[in-house]
Coordinates of C-alpha atoms in Angstrom, one line a residue:
M25 CA 31.2 -18.3 1.5
M26 CA 33.3 -18.5 4.5
L27 CA 31.6 -21.7 5.9
F28 CA 32.6 -23.5 2.5
N29 CA 36.2 -22.6 2.6
K30 CA 38.6 -25.5 3.0
M31 CA 38.1 -25.9 6.8
S32 CA 38.4 -28.8 9.1
L33 CA 35.3 -29.8 10.9
A34 CA 37.0 -28.8 14.2
D35 CA 37.5 -25.3 12.7
K36 CA 34.1 -25.1 11.5
Y37 CA 32.8 -26.0 14.8
D38 CA 35.0 -23.3 16.5
H39 CA 34.1 -20.8 14.0
I40 CA 30.2 -21.6 14.8
V41 CA 30.9 -21.2 18.5
K42 CA 32.7 -17.9 18.3
T43 CA 29.9 -16.6 16.1
L44 CA 27.2 -17.7 18.6
K45 CA 29.0 -15.9 21.3
R46 CA 29.6 -12.7 19.0
F47 CA 25.9 -12.5 18.1
P48 CA 24.0 -14.1 21.1
F49 CA 20.9 -11.8 20.8
T50 CA 20.7 -12.3 17.0
F51 CA 20.6 -16.3 17.3
C52 CA 17.9 -16.0 20.2
Y53 CA 15.8 -14.0 17.9
I54 CA 16.2 -16.4 15.0
I55 CA 15.2 -19.4 17.3
I56 CA 12.2 -17.5 18.7
A57 CA 11.0 -16.5 15.3
T58 CA 11.4 -20.0 14.0
V59 CA 9.6 -21.7 17.0
Y60 CA 6.8 -19.3 17.0
L61 CA 6.1 -19.5 13.0
W62 CA 6.2 -23.3 13.7
I63 CA 3.4 -22.9 16.3
F64 CA 1.5 -20.3 14.4
S65 CA 1.5 -22.5 11.1
H66 CA 0.4 -25.6 13.2
K67 CA -2.7 -23.6 14.3
R68 CA -3.6 -22.5 10.7
Q69 CA -4.9 -19.1 11.8
N70 CA -4.9 -15.6 10.6
L71 CA -3.0 -12.7 12.3
E72 CA -5.7 -11.7 14.7
S73 CA -4.1 -10.3 18.0
G74 CA -1.6 -8.1 19.1
I75 CA 0.2 -10.7 20.9
E76 CA 0.6 -12.8 17.7
F77 CA 1.7 -9.6 15.9
F78 CA 4.4 -9.2 18.5
M79 CA 5.5 -12.7 18.6
I80 CA 6.1 -12.4 14.9
F81 CA 7.3 -9.1 14.3
W82 CA 9.4 -8.7 17.2
P83 CA 11.9 -11.5 16.6
L84 CA 12.0 -10.9 12.9
S85 CA 12.8 -7.4 13.1
G86 CA 15.1 -7.9 16.3
T87 CA 17.3 -10.3 14.4
V88 CA 18.4 -7.6 12.1
F89 CA 18.3 -5.0 14.9
S90 CA 20.5 -7.0 17.3
Y91 CA 23.0 -7.7 14.4
V92 CA 23.5 -4.1 13.7
V93 CA 24.0 -3.4 17.4
H94 CA 26.4 -6.2 17.9
L95 CA 28.5 -5.0 14.9
Y96 CA 28.5 -1.5 16.6
S97 CA 29.4 -2.6 20.0
E98 CA 31.9 -5.3 19.5
N99 CA 34.7 -3.1 19.5
K100 CA 33.8 -1.5 22.8
S101 CA 34.9 -3.0 26.3
R102 CA 32.9 -6.0 27.4
G103 CA 31.0 -4.3 30.0
K104 CA 30.2 -1.4 27.6
S105 CA 29.1 -3.7 24.9
L106 CA 26.9 -5.8 27.3
I107 CA 25.1 -2.5 28.5
I108 CA 24.7 -1.2 24.9
N109 CA 23.2 -4.4 23.8
L110 CA 20.8 -5.0 26.8
L111 CA 19.5 -1.3 26.7
S112 CA 18.9 -1.2 22.9
N113 CA 17.0 -4.3 22.8
I114 CA 15.1 -3.5 25.7
L115 CA 14.1 -0.2 23.7
W116 CA 13.3 -2.2 20.5
T117 CA 11.2 -4.5 22.7
T118 CA 9.3 -1.6 24.1
I119 CA 8.7 -0.3 20.6
C120 CA 7.3 -3.6 19.4
V121 CA 5.0 -3.8 22.5
F122 CA 3.8 -0.3 21.6
F123 CA 2.9 -1.5 17.9
S124 CA 1.4 -4.6 18.9
H125 CA -0.8 -2.5 21.6
N126 CA -2.2 -0.7 18.7
F127 CA -2.9 -3.8 16.7
P128 CA -4.6 -4.0 14.1
L129 CA -2.5 -1.1 13.0
N130 CA -4.0 1.7 11.0
N131 CA -2.1 3.3 8.2
S132 CA -0.1 5.6 10.2
F133 CA 1.2 2.9 12.5
K134 CA 1.8 0.7 9.5
A135 CA 4.1 3.4 7.9
S136 CA 5.8 4.0 11.2
C137 CA 6.4 0.3 11.4
V138 CA 7.8 0.0 8.0
A139 CA 9.8 3.2 8.6
C140 CA 11.5 1.6 11.6
C141 CA 12.2 -1.5 9.9
V142 CA 13.9 0.4 6.8
A143 CA 15.7 2.6 9.3
I144 CA 17.3 -0.6 10.9
V145 CA 18.3 -2.1 7.5
L146 CA 19.9 1.4 6.5
A147 CA 21.7 1.5 9.8
L148 CA 23.8 -1.3 8.6
W149 CA 25.7 1.1 6.3
V150 CA 26.3 3.6 8.9
I151 CA 26.3 2.7 12.7
P152 CA 29.0 -0.1 12.8
F153 CA 31.5 2.0 10.7
V154 CA 31.3 5.3 12.8
G155 CA 34.6 6.8 13.0
Q156 CA 36.2 5.5 9.9
K157 CA 38.2 7.6 7.7
D158 CA 36.2 7.0 4.5
D159 CA 33.1 4.9 3.5
R160 CA 35.0 2.2 1.6
P161 CA 34.7 -0.3 4.5
A162 CA 31.0 0.3 4.9
I163 CA 30.3 -0.3 1.3
N164 CA 32.4 -3.0 0.9
F165 CA 30.7 -4.8 4.0
V166 CA 27.4 -4.1 2.6
L167 CA 28.2 -5.5 -0.9
G168 CA 29.5 -8.5 1.0
F169 CA 26.4 -8.7 2.9
V170 CA 24.1 -8.6 0.0
K171 CA 26.2 -11.3 -1.8
H172 CA 25.8 -13.4 1.4
I173 CA 22.2 -12.9 1.5
F174 CA 22.0 -14.2 -2.1
L175 CA 24.1 -17.2 -1.6
S176 CA 22.3 -18.2 1.7
L177 CA 18.9 -18.0 -0.1
I178 CA 20.2 -20.1 -2.8
V179 CA 21.7 -22.8 -0.3
S180 CA 18.3 -22.7 1.5
L181 CA 16.4 -23.2 -1.6
I182 CA 18.4 -26.2 -2.7
L183 CA 18.0 -27.7 0.6
F184 CA 14.3 -27.1 0.7
L185 CA 13.6 -28.6 -2.7
G186 CA 15.9 -31.6 -1.9
L187 CA 14.1 -32.2 1.3
E188 CA 10.8 -31.7 -0.2
L189 CA 11.5 -34.1 -2.9
L190 CA 12.7 -36.8 -0.4
I191 CA 9.3 -36.2 1.4
Q192 CA 7.3 -36.6 -1.7
S193 CA 9.3 -39.9 -2.4
F194 CA 8.4 -41.2 1.1
I195 CA 4.7 -40.4 0.4
F196 CA 4.6 -42.2 -3.0
L197 CA 7.2 -45.1 -2.4
F198 CA 6.2 -45.9 1.4
D199 CA 2.6 -44.7 1.7
F200 CA 3.6 -42.1 4.3
H201 CA 1.0 -39.6 5.4
V202 CA 2.4 -36.0 5.6
E203 CA 0.2 -33.2 6.3
E204 CA 0.5 -29.7 4.5
T205 CA 1.8 -28.2 7.6
Q206 CA 4.9 -30.3 7.5
V207 CA 5.8 -28.7 4.3
L208 CA 5.3 -25.4 5.8
Y209 CA 7.5 -26.2 8.7
L210 CA 10.4 -27.2 6.4
L211 CA 9.9 -23.7 4.4
I212 CA 10.2 -22.0 7.8
F213 CA 13.2 -24.0 8.8
C214 CA 15.2 -23.3 5.6
F215 CA 14.1 -19.7 5.0
F216 CA 13.9 -18.3 8.7
F217 CA 16.3 -20.2 10.6
L218 CA 19.0 -21.6 7.9
A219 CA 19.2 -18.7 5.6
P220 CA 19.6 -15.9 8.2
S221 CA 22.0 -18.1 10.4
L222 CA 24.3 -18.6 7.3
V223 CA 24.2 -14.9 6.6
V224 CA 25.4 -14.2 10.3
L225 CA 28.1 -17.0 10.2
Q226 CA 29.5 -15.4 7.1
T227 CA 29.9 -12.1 8.7
P228 CA 33.6 -10.9 8.7
S229 CA 35.3 -10.1 11.8
G230 CA 38.4 -8.0 13.0
E231 CA 40.4 -6.4 10.3
D232 CA 38.3 -8.3 7.6
K233 CA 35.2 -6.3 8.7
Y234 CA 36.9 -2.8 8.1
A235 CA 38.8 -4.4 5.0
V236 CA 39.3 -1.7 2.3
R237 CA 38.8 -3.2 -1.3
N238 CA 38.4 -1.8 -4.6
W239 CA 35.4 -3.7 -6.1
T240 CA 35.7 -1.8 -9.3
E241 CA 38.9 -3.9 -10.2
N242 CA 36.6 -7.0 -10.0
K243 CA 35.7 -7.8 -13.7
F244 CA 32.1 -8.7 -12.8
M245 CA 31.5 -5.4 -10.8
N246 CA 33.2 -3.4 -13.3
G247 CA 30.9 -5.0 -16.1
V248 CA 27.8 -4.5 -14.0
I249 CA 28.7 -0.8 -13.4
H250 CA 30.0 0.2 -16.9
F251 CA 27.7 -2.0 -19.1
L252 CA 24.5 -2.1 -17.0
V253 CA 24.0 0.5 -14.5
I254 CA 25.5 3.4 -16.4
P255 CA 23.9 2.7 -19.7
L256 CA 20.4 2.4 -18.0
H257 CA 20.9 5.6 -16.2
L258 CA 22.1 7.2 -19.6
V259 CA 18.7 6.0 -21.2
Y260 CA 16.6 7.5 -18.3
L261 CA 18.6 10.8 -18.8
L262 CA 18.0 11.0 -22.3
T263 CA 14.4 10.2 -21.9
L264 CA 13.8 12.9 -19.2
Y265 CA 15.8 15.4 -21.1
L266 CA 14.0 14.7 -24.4
Y267 CA 10.6 15.2 -22.4
V268 CA 12.0 18.6 -21.3
I269 CA 12.4 19.5 -24.8
K270 CA 8.9 18.3 -25.6
I271 CA 7.2 20.3 -22.9
V272 CA 9.2 23.6 -23.9
L273 CA 8.2 23.2 -27.5
T274 CA 4.6 22.6 -26.8
W275 CA 4.6 24.8 -23.9
T276 CA 2.7 22.3 -21.5
L277 CA 3.1 21.4 -18.0
P278 CA 5.0 18.2 -17.1
N279 CA 2.8 15.1 -16.7
G280 CA 2.7 14.0 -12.9
W281 CA 4.1 10.7 -13.7
V282 CA 7.3 12.2 -14.5
S283 CA 8.0 12.1 -10.8
W284 CA 8.3 8.4 -10.7
L285 CA 10.9 8.4 -13.6
V286 CA 12.9 11.1 -11.9
T287 CA 12.8 9.0 -8.7
A288 CA 14.4 6.0 -10.5
L289 CA 17.1 8.2 -12.1
M290 CA 17.9 9.6 -8.7
F291 CA 18.2 6.0 -7.2
L292 CA 20.3 5.0 -10.1
T293 CA 22.5 8.2 -9.5
I294 CA 23.0 7.2 -5.9
V295 CA 23.9 3.6 -6.9
I296 CA 26.5 4.7 -9.5
V297 CA 28.0 7.2 -6.8
Y298 CA 28.5 4.4 -4.4
L299 CA 29.7 2.0 -6.9
L300 CA 32.4 4.5 -8.2
Y301 CA 33.4 5.6 -4.9
P302 CA 36.7 3.9 -4.8
V303 CA 37.8 6.0 -7.9
N304 CA 38.4 8.9 -5.4
F305 CA 41.3 6.7 -3.9
Q306 CA 42.8 5.2 -7.0
A307 CA 46.5 6.3 -7.9
E308 CA 45.7 5.8 -11.8
K309 CA 42.3 7.4 -12.0
K310 CA 40.3 6.8 -14.9
R311 CA 39.1 9.9 -16.7
F312 CA 35.5 8.6 -17.4
D313 CA 34.8 7.5 -14.0
Q314 CA 36.2 10.8 -12.4
L315 CA 33.7 12.6 -14.8
V316 CA 30.9 10.7 -14.0
L317 CA 31.4 10.9 -10.1
R318 CA 32.0 14.6 -10.3
Y319 CA 29.4 15.8 -12.5
L320 CA 26.7 13.2 -12.6
P321 CA 24.7 15.0 -9.6
I322 CA 24.8 18.3 -11.6
V323 CA 23.4 16.8 -14.8
V324 CA 20.5 15.1 -12.8
L325 CA 19.9 18.4 -10.6
P326 CA 17.7 20.2 -13.5
L327 CA 15.5 17.3 -13.9
L328 CA 14.6 17.4 -10.1
F329 CA 12.9 20.9 -11.0
L330 CA 10.8 18.9 -13.5
M331 CA 9.7 16.5 -10.8
S332 CA 8.9 19.3 -8.7
I333 CA 6.5 21.0 -11.1
G334 CA 4.9 17.5 -11.5
I335 CA 4.5 17.2 -7.9
I336 CA 3.0 20.7 -7.7
R337 CA 0.7 19.7 -10.6
R338 CA -0.5 16.9 -8.9
F339 CA -1.5 19.0 -5.8
N340 CA -3.1 21.4 -7.8
D341 CA -5.1 18.8 -9.6
Y342 CA -6.0 16.3 -6.9
G343 CA -5.1 17.9 -3.6
I344 CA -3.1 16.8 -0.7
S345 CA -2.3 13.3 0.1
V346 CA 0.1 11.4 2.2
L347 CA 2.0 9.9 -0.7
R348 CA 2.5 13.4 -2.3
I349 CA 3.8 14.7 0.7
Y350 CA 6.3 12.0 1.0
L351 CA 7.3 12.6 -2.6
L352 CA 7.7 16.4 -2.3
A353 CA 9.9 15.7 0.8
F354 CA 11.9 13.2 -1.4
N355 CA 12.2 15.7 -3.9
L356 CA 13.6 18.3 -1.6
W357 CA 16.0 15.5 -0.2
C358 CA 17.2 14.9 -3.7
Y359 CA 18.1 18.5 -4.3
A360 CA 20.0 18.5 -1.0
V361 CA 21.8 15.2 -2.3
C362 CA 22.9 16.4 -5.6
I363 CA 24.1 19.7 -4.5
G364 CA 25.9 18.0 -1.4
L365 CA 27.7 15.4 -3.6
Y366 CA 29.0 18.3 -5.9
V367 CA 30.1 20.5 -2.9
V368 CA 32.0 17.6 -1.0
K369 CA 33.1 16.0 -4.4
S370 CA 31.7 12.6 -3.2
K371 CA 34.4 12.3 -0.8
R372 CA 31.9 10.9 1.9
L373 CA 28.7 9.3 1.4
S374 CA 27.4 8.0 4.7
W375 CA 25.5 11.2 5.2
I376 CA 23.2 10.2 2.2
V377 CA 21.9 7.2 4.0
G378 CA 21.8 8.9 7.5
S379 CA 19.8 11.9 6.2
F380 CA 17.4 9.8 4.3
T381 CA 16.7 7.7 7.5
V382 CA 16.3 10.8 9.7
L383 CA 13.9 12.4 7.2
M384 CA 11.8 9.2 6.9
L385 CA 11.6 8.8 10.6
T386 CA 10.9 12.5 11.4
L387 CA 8.0 12.5 8.6
T388 CA 6.7 9.3 9.9
V389 CA 7.1 8.2 13.5
L390 CA 6.7 11.5 15.4
P391 CA 3.3 12.1 17.1
Y392 CA 2.6 14.9 14.6
N393 CA 3.5 13.4 11.1
V394 CA 2.7 13.3 7.6
F395 CA -0.7 11.4 8.2
T396 CA -1.8 13.8 11.1
F397 CA -0.9 16.7 8.9
T398 CA -2.9 15.4 5.9
R399 CA -5.8 14.3 8.0
N400 CA -6.0 17.8 9.8
K401 CA -5.5 19.6 6.4
L402 CA -8.3 17.8 4.6
Q403 CA -10.7 18.1 7.7
S404 CA -10.0 21.7 7.9
D405 CA -10.7 22.3 4.0
I406 CA -14.0 20.2 4.2
K407 CA -15.2 22.2 7.4
Q408 CA -14.2 25.6 5.6
I409 CA -16.2 24.7 2.4
A410 CA -19.2 23.6 4.3
M411 CA -19.3 26.6 6.6
E412 CA -18.8 28.9 3.6
N413 CA -21.9 27.3 2.2
G414 CA -24.3 27.6 5.1
V415 CA -23.5 24.4 7.0
T416 CA -23.4 25.3 10.8
K417 CA -23.9 21.8 12.2
F418 CA -21.5 19.0 12.4
P419 CA -21.5 15.9 11.8
M420 CA -23.6 16.5 8.6
D421 CA -26.3 14.2 7.8
S422 CA -27.1 12.6 4.3
A423 CA -29.6 15.4 3.4
T424 CA -27.4 18.2 4.6
Y425 CA -24.4 16.7 2.7
K426 CA -26.4 16.2 -0.4
K427 CA -27.6 19.8 -0.3
L428 CA -24.1 21.0 0.2
L429 CA -23.0 19.1 -3.0
N430 CA -25.8 20.6 -5.0
K431 CA -25.0 24.2 -3.7
I432 CA -21.1 24.1 -4.5
G433 CA -21.5 22.7 -8.0
E434 CA -20.1 19.7 -9.9
V435 CA -16.4 20.4 -9.8
Q436 CA -16.1 21.6 -6.3
G437 CA -18.5 18.9 -5.3
E438 CA -16.4 16.2 -6.8
Q439 CA -13.5 17.5 -5.0
L440 CA -15.1 17.6 -1.6
S441 CA -16.4 14.2 -2.2
D442 CA -12.8 12.8 -3.2
K443 CA -11.3 14.4 0.0
L444 CA -13.9 12.7 2.2
Y445 CA -13.6 9.3 0.5
Y446 CA -9.8 9.6 0.8
L447 CA -10.3 10.4 4.7
S448 CA -12.6 7.5 5.2
S449 CA -10.3 4.9 3.2
T450 CA -6.9 6.2 4.5
F451 CA -7.6 7.0 8.1
D452 CA -9.8 5.5 10.9
T453 CA -13.5 6.2 11.2
L454 CA -12.7 9.1 13.6
A455 CA -11.3 11.2 10.8
I456 CA -14.8 11.7 9.4
D457 CA -17.0 11.2 12.5
E458 CA -16.8 15.1 13.2
L459 CA -17.7 15.8 9.6
V460 CA -20.3 13.5 8.6
D461 CA -22.9 11.2 10.4
R462 CA -21.6 7.6 9.3
K463 CA -25.0 6.1 10.4
G464 CA -26.7 8.3 7.7
V465 CA -23.9 8.9 5.2
F466 CA -22.3 5.8 3.7
I467 CA -18.9 5.7 2.2
Y468 CA -20.3 5.0 -1.4
E469 CA -22.0 8.6 -1.3
F470 CA -18.4 10.1 -1.1
L471 CA -18.1 8.8 -4.7
Y472 CA -19.2 11.9 -6.6
R473 CA -21.9 11.5 -9.1
S474 CA -23.5 14.3 -11.4
E475 CA -26.9 12.8 -10.5
V476 CA -26.4 14.0 -7.0
K477 CA -28.0 17.2 -8.2
T478 CA -31.3 15.2 -7.6
E479 CA -32.1 14.0 -4.2
S480 CA -32.9 10.4 -4.0
H481 CA -36.4 9.1 -3.3
F482 CA -36.0 5.3 -2.7
V483 CA -38.9 3.1 -2.0
D484 CA -38.9 -0.5 -1.3
I485 CA -42.3 -2.1 -1.2
D486 CA -43.0 -5.7 -0.5
C487 CA -46.8 -6.5 -0.2
K488 CA -48.3 -9.4 1.8
H489 CA -49.9 -11.5 -0.8
S490 CA -50.8 -15.1 -1.6
D491 CA -48.6 -16.9 -4.3
S492 CA -51.5 -18.8 -5.6
L493 CA -54.7 -16.9 -5.2
C494 CA -55.9 -13.5 -6.6
R495 CA -59.2 -11.8 -7.1
I496 CA -59.8 -11.0 -10.8
P497 CA -61.1 -7.4 -11.1
K498 CA -64.4 -7.2 -12.8
G499 CA -64.6 -6.7 -16.4
Y500 CA -61.1 -8.1 -17.2
T501 CA -60.4 -11.2 -19.1
S502 CA -56.9 -11.9 -19.2
Y503 CA -53.7 -11.4 -17.2
R504 CA -50.1 -11.4 -17.4
I505 CA -47.5 -12.1 -14.5
V506 CA -45.0 -9.1 -14.3
G507 CA -42.0 -10.5 -12.6
H508 CA -38.5 -9.3 -11.8
D509 CA -37.6 -8.9 -15.4
Y510 CA -40.0 -6.1 -15.9
S511 CA -37.9 -3.0 -14.9
S512 CA -37.6 0.5 -16.1
E513 CA -35.1 -0.6 -18.7
R514 CA -38.2 -2.2 -20.4
F515 CA -40.9 0.3 -19.8
S516 CA -40.8 4.2 -19.5
F517 CA -42.3 6.3 -16.6
E518 CA -42.3 9.9 -15.5
T519 CA -43.1 11.5 -12.4
K520 CA -45.4 14.7 -12.5
N521 CA -47.7 16.6 -10.0
N522 CA -46.7 14.1 -7.4
T523 CA -47.9 11.3 -9.5
M524 CA -45.9 8.5 -11.3
F525 CA -47.1 7.7 -14.9
I526 CA -46.1 4.2 -15.9
T527 CA -46.3 3.1 -19.7
M528 CA -46.9 -0.6 -19.9
D529 CA -47.2 -2.7 -23.2
Y530 CA -49.3 -5.6 -24.0
I531 CA -50.7 -7.7 -26.9
L532 CA -54.2 -7.2 -28.1
N533 CA -55.4 -8.9 -31.4
D534 CA -51.8 -9.8 -32.1
K535 CA -50.5 -6.3 -31.9
K536 CA -48.4 -4.7 -29.4
V537 CA -50.3 -1.7 -27.7
E538 CA -49.6 0.6 -24.7
D539 CA -51.3 1.9 -21.9
V540 CA -50.5 4.1 -19.1
I541 CA -51.4 3.7 -15.4
S542 CA -51.2 6.3 -12.8
I543 CA -49.9 5.8 -9.2
P544 CA -49.9 8.6 -6.7
I545 CA -46.5 9.1 -4.8
N546 CA -48.1 9.7 -1.5
T547 CA -49.8 6.1 -1.8
L548 CA -46.1 4.6 -2.5
D549 CA -44.8 6.5 0.4
E550 CA -47.6 5.1 2.8
M551 CA -46.9 1.7 1.6
D552 CA -43.2 2.0 1.9
K553 CA -43.6 3.0 5.5
A554 CA -46.1 0.3 6.5
D555 CA -44.9 -2.8 8.0
N556 CA -46.9 -5.3 6.0
P557 CA -48.7 -3.6 3.2
L558 CA -51.4 -5.2 1.2
P559 CA -51.3 -5.4 -2.6
I560 CA -53.0 -2.3 -4.4
T561 CA -54.5 -2.1 -7.9
F562 CA -53.9 0.8 -10.1
Y563 CA -55.9 1.5 -13.2
G564 CA -55.2 2.6 -16.9
K565 CA -57.7 2.9 -19.7
N566 CA -57.9 -0.7 -20.7
I567 CA -55.6 -2.4 -18.2
C568 CA -55.0 -2.6 -14.4
F569 CA -52.1 -3.5 -12.5
Y570 CA -52.3 -5.5 -9.3
M571 CA -48.9 -4.5 -7.6
T572 CA -47.3 -6.8 -5.0
N573 CA -43.6 -5.3 -5.3
L574 CA -42.0 -2.0 -6.2
E575 CA -38.5 -1.2 -5.4
G576 CA -36.2 1.8 -6.7
D577 CA -35.2 5.3 -6.8
L578 CA -38.4 7.2 -8.1
N579 CA -36.0 10.3 -8.9
E580 CA -33.4 8.3 -10.7
H581 CA -36.2 6.6 -12.9
S582 CA -34.7 3.2 -11.8
V583 CA -37.8 1.0 -10.7
D584 CA -38.3 -2.8 -10.5
L585 CA -42.1 -3.8 -10.6
R586 CA -43.7 -7.2 -9.6
G587 CA -47.5 -8.0 -9.9
I588 CA -50.2 -9.0 -12.3
L589 CA -51.2 -7.1 -15.3
F590 CA -54.9 -7.6 -16.0
K591 CA -56.4 -6.8 -19.5
K592 CA -60.0 -6.2 -20.6

């Protein structure tokens, strides 16, 4: 680490001052983030307002954003550099205000927010090194940047653990009282102030920033490349080609899961190409590294077709979704990367990061993006199915929705329910408001069940009765309390001719016997509608049932009874 080189205190002080002048906006963001996180932690509250979101997201993201802008503009004239920094930070502040204005963020805004942050990080590979003859300075800088992050986190962790041990010592040795928030303050200081500050202070400047080094000559890096990354890539490659042989022999379509393995393979491919990039400029070139750099993209290319088939199968089996569209776009981008690497012979690599960033932002942050396309397509599909089956009025109420499911059958009904459930869980309520009436159709109704073929007939009767007094019907000599445990799981009933017949068991002369009571459905419906219904007695051959409560779905044969069973 640059700060831990053999430097005098005066040199270290000068270095810190120069770095502060070099990255003024970055250190301002670091200080703002640290102070507000302290304040936020002191209040011990959840993230509830747009202002709180802004005061956390803006300085944290602004730290990296301003760092990239400073690296890009520091070689410009002083006036031009100042204008670039001011305008870019004003722009980013405006974007953060826009996000905070829409807090709490829906899934579309969350994706846009993440995409912007990822784009800022990826810009570190490209923006500061525009105009360079090759990509070695950029890759060398990023490798050093990652190393500095790792070392800074270790230093911050050691300091945090050391100070935390000291605080605990004061508590146990001197009976000091320390609140839990004090530990949180220390955590914020170490990891949100010290760690990023150390990373910025280690940033190379001048010629060191654009240094051209061959990191493959480093024994550690050479070992990582040739004995870790490449073997892992080879294992993935062999696994996928064996899977290709399997699906050819069995003549089956590839499993959708294969997309994730191909994605990991493609990631490793790009990592290997970046790590072996200096091979293009070596006087004595290693034959193996040359072959890997030249032909690895072509070896991976056929497997992308396997990924394409897996994605198409997912679309056919489960329909459209945001994640599947992203995966399809990534698949197409992978084709372009593999073909592009072979065409340009891996001489330039910055276009890989740049094209990925542009694609990600295009799909996510524009007004018409993946989320709006998916939402509109699902809404259109649902409306089309409904209109083809006689639905003319939208939004649909519960009865119309269930009739539609009954009409289109189990397979298509399950697909329709899945689409509605995906809309309601992925997008805001407006996505389904024009399709179904949310006051009458609840989200659990979007979970398709085969039982939907019969409409529900739910009743909830709670009679007004005394807990201690009850008139015994004439001719009956004994009784039994029927409580919550007496449900349809313990007795059978059927509904026929608008009457519910319940078979109830009881003990007579030490023998278990059964009797049937009949309850008119119309009577139950009237009691269900009444505000304070009175208990009613229903008769069987040798029993009568004084009903105080009945709850359940009569069509689903799921009923709970409460009352008193009288026996002759």
